[in-house]
Short mmCIF file of C-alpha atoms in Angstrom, two decimals:
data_model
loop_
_atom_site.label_atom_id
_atom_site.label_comp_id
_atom_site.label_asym_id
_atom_site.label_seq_id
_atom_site.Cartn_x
_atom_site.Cartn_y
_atom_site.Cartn_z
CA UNK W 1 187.61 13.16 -58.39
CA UNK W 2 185.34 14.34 -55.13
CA UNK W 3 182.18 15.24 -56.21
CA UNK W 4 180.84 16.61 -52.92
CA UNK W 5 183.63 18.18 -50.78
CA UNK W 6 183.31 19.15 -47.16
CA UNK W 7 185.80 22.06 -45.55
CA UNK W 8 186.78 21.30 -42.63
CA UNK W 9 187.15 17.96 -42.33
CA UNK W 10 187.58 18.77 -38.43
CA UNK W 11 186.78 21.84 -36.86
CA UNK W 12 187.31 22.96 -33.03
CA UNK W 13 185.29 25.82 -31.66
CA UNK W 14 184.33 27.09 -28.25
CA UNK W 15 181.30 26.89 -26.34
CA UNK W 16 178.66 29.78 -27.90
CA UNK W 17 181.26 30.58 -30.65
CA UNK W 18 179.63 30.68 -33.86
CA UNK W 19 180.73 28.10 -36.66
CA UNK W 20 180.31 27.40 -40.25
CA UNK W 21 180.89 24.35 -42.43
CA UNK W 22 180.58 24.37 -45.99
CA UNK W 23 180.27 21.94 -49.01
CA UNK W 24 180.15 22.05 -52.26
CA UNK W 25 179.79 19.81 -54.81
CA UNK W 26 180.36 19.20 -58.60
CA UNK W 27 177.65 17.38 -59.76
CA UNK W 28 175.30 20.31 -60.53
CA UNK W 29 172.43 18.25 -58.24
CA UNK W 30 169.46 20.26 -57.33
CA UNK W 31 169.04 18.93 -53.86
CA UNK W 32 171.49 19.36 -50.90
CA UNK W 33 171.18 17.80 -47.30
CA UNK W 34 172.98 18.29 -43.89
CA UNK W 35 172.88 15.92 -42.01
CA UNK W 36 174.26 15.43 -38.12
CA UNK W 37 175.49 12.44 -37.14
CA UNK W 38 176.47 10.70 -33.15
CA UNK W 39 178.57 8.22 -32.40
CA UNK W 40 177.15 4.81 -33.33
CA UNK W 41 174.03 6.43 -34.52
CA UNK W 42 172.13 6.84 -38.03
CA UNK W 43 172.60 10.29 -39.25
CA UNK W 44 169.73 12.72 -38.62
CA UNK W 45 168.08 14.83 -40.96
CA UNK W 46 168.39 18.35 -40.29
CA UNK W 47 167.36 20.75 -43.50
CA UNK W 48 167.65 19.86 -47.26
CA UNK W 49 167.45 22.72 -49.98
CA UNK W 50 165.15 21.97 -53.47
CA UNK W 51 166.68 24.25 -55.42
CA UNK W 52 166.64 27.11 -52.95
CA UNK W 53 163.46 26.72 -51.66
CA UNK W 54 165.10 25.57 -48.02
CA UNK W 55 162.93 22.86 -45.82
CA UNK W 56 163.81 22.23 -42.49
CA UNK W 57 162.98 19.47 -40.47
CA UNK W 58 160.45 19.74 -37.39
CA UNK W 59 162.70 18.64 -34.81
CA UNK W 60 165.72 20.90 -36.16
CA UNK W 61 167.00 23.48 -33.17
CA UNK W 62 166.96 27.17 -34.24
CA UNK W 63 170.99 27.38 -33.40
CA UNK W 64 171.18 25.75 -36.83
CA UNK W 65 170.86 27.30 -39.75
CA UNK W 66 171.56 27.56 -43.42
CA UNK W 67 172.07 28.98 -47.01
CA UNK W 68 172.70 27.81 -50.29
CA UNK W 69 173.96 30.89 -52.40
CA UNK W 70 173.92 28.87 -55.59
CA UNK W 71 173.60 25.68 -57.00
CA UNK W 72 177.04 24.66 -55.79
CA UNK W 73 177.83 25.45 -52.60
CA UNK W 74 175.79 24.98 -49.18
CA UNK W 75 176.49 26.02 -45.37
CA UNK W 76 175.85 24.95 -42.47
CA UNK W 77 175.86 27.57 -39.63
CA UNK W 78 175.78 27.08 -35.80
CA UNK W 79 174.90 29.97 -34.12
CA UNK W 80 175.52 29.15 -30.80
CA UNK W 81 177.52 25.94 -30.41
CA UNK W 82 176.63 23.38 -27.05
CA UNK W 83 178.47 20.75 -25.76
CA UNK W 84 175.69 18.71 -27.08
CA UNK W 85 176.30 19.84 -31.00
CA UNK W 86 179.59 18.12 -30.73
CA UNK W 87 179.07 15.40 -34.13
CA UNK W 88 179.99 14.82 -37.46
CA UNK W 89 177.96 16.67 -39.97
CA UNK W 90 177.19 14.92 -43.40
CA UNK W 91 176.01 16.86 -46.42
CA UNK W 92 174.68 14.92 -49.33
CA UNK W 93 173.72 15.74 -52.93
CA UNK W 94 171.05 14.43 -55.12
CA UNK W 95 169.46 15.03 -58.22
CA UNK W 96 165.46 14.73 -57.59
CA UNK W 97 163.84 13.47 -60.28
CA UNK W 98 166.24 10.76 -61.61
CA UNK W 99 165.42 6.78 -61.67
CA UNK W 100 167.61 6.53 -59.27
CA UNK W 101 167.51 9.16 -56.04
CA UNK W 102 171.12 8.30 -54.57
CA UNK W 103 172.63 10.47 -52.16
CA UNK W 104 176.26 11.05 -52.75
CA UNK W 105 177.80 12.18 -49.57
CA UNK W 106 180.72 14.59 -48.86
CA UNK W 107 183.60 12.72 -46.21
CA UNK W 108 182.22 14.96 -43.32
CA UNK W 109 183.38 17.75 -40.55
CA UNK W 110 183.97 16.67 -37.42
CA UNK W 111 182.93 19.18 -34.99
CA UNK W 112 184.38 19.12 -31.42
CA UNK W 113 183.36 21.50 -28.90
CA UNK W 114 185.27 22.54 -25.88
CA UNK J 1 160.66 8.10 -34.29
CA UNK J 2 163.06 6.46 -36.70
CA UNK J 3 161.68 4.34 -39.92
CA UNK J 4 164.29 1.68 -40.76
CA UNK J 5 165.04 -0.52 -37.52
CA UNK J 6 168.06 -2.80 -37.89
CA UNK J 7 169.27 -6.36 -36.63
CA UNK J 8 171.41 -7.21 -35.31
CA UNK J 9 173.21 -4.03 -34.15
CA UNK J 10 176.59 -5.84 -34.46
CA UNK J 11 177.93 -8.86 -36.51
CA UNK J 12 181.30 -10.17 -36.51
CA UNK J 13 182.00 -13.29 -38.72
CA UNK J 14 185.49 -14.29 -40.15
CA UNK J 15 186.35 -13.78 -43.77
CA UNK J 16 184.65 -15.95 -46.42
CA UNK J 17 181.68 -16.15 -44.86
CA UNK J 18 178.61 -14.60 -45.43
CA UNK J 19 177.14 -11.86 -43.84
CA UNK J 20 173.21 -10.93 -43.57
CA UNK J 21 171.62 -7.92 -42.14
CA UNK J 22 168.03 -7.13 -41.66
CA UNK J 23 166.21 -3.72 -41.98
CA UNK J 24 162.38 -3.12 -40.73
CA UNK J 25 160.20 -0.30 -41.74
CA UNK J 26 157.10 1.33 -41.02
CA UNK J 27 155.38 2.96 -44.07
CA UNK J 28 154.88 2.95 -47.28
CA UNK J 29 158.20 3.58 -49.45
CA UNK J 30 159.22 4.48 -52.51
CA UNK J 31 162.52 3.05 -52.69
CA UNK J 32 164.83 1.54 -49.70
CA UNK J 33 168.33 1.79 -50.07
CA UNK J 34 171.83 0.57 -48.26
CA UNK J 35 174.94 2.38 -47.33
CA UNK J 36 178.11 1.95 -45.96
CA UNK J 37 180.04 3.76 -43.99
CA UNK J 38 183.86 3.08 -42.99
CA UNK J 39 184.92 4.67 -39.44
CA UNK J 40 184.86 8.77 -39.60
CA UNK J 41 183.75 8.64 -43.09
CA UNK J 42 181.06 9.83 -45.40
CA UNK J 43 178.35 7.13 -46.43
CA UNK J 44 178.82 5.72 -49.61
CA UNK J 45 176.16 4.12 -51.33
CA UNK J 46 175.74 0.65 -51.96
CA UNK J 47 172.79 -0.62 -53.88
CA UNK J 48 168.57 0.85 -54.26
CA UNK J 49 166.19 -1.37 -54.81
CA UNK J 50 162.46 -0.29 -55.48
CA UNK J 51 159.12 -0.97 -54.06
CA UNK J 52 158.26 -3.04 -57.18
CA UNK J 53 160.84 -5.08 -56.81
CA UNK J 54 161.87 -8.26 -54.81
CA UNK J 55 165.22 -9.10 -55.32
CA UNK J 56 168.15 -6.86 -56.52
CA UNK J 57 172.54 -8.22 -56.51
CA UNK J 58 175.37 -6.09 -57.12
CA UNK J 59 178.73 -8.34 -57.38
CA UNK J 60 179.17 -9.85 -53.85
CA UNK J 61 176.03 -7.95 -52.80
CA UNK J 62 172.21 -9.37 -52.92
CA UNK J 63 169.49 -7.10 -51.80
CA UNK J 64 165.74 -8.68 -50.77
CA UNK J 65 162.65 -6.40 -50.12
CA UNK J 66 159.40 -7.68 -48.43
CA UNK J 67 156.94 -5.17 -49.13
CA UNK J 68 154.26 -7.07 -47.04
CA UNK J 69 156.64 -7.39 -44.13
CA UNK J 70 157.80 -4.07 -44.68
CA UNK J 71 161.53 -5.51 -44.40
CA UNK J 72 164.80 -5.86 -46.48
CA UNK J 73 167.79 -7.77 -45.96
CA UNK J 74 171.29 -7.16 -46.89
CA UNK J 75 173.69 -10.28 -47.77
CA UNK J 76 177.32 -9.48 -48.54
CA UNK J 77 178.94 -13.33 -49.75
CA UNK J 78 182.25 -14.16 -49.16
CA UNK J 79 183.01 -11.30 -46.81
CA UNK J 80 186.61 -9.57 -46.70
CA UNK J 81 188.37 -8.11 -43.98
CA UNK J 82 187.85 -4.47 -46.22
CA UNK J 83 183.53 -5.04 -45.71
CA UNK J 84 184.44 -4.19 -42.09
CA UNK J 85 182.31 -1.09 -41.60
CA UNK J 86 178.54 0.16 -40.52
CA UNK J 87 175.74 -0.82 -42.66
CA UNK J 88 172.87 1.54 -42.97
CA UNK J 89 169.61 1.16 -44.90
CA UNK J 90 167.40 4.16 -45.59
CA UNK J 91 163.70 4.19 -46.42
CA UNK J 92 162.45 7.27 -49.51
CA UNK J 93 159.37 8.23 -48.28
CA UNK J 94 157.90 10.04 -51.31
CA UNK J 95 158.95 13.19 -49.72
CA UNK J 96 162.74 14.27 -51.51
CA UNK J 97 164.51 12.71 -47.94
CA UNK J 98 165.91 9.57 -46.39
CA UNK J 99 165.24 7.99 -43.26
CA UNK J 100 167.85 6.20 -41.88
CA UNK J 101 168.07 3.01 -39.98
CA UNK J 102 170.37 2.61 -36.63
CA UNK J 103 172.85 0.44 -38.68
CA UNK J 104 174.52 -2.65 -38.02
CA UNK J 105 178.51 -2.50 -37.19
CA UNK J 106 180.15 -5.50 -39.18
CA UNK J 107 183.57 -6.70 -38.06
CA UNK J 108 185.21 -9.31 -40.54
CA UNK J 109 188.37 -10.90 -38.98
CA UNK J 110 191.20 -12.12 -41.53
#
């Protein structure tokens, strides 16, 4: 059963055209991540929610944003897409405070620019 | 800058034999932890192994920490053609995140 879904899974948009990817997840985890990941490189860190208070990381760009509604779902919104946004975004669950800290990971959106 | 670093980058070995990847880090940790990822997928994870601790396995998996070297490796024995994949370890920092390493890209050939 997925536990952390991603919609998309692919997603084309156009040069400044705003875009949203979602996830959700079933495992009623208090912390959600987005990550963005390049070809052949480790995926990047780009906002995680506690709960809903939202952190985002230092070197995030302001095109990026999200929300997290409720404890299930989380988005992902690019305000003004670049060429250069063009990656697969990762969003990841866990539940802070447990021995063991995993991340569970949703299959990603691949996001392709034109 | 990044906090795991990786070696080698890529490994390709033939099935049966073992395969070991390395992961340095810079600062203190709370808990380092591998992943794998198959091509276009998510990251699944594989095995976390505290600060406390040296040595961790997980069937064909055995985890090592160095907390003086500030390293870990990864062994995977007896490799199948199904391990092919990227191999990512990520450092917990204390702070609720991950850091991720650069990976390694491991090609078994049947």
């Amino acid at each position: 059963d997925a536990m952390v879904i991603q919609n998309p899974r692919y997603q084309v948009t156009q040069f400044g055209k705003p875009v949203t990817l979602s996830c959700s997840q079933t495992l009623n985890h208090n912390v959600m991540y987005w990550y963005q990941q390049k070809s052949s490189q480790a995926p990047k860190l780009l906002f995680h929610y506690y709960d809903k208070d939202f952190n985002n990381e230092a070197d995030t760009p302001d095109n990026f944003q999200s929300r997290r509604p409720n404890t299930s779902f989380c988005f992902l919104d690019i305000r003004s897409p670049g060429l250069g946004d063009a990656a697969m975004y990762l969003c990841a669950t866990t539940y802070y405070g447990e021995a063991g800290e995993t991340q569970y990971f949703g299959p990603g959106t691949r996001l392709l620019v034109l | 800058s990044q906090q795991g670093e990786e070696d080698p980058q890529a490994l390709s070995i033939q099935e049966g034999e073992n395969a070991t990847m390395n992961c340095s880090y810079k600062t203190s940790i709370n808990n380092l932890q591998w992943y794998r990822q198959n091509s276009g997928r998510g990251l699944v994870h594989l095995i976390l192994i505290r600060s406390n601790e040296r040595e961790k396995h997980s069937g064909r998996l055995r985890v090592t920490l160095d907390t003086s070297k500030k390293s870990s490796s990864l062994l995977i024995t007896a490799s199948r053609a199904a391990d092919t994949a990227s191999y990512f370890c990520a450092t917990d920092n204390y702070g609720n995140k991950l850091v991720f390493g650069a990976g390694t890209i491991l090609r078994v050939k049947s």
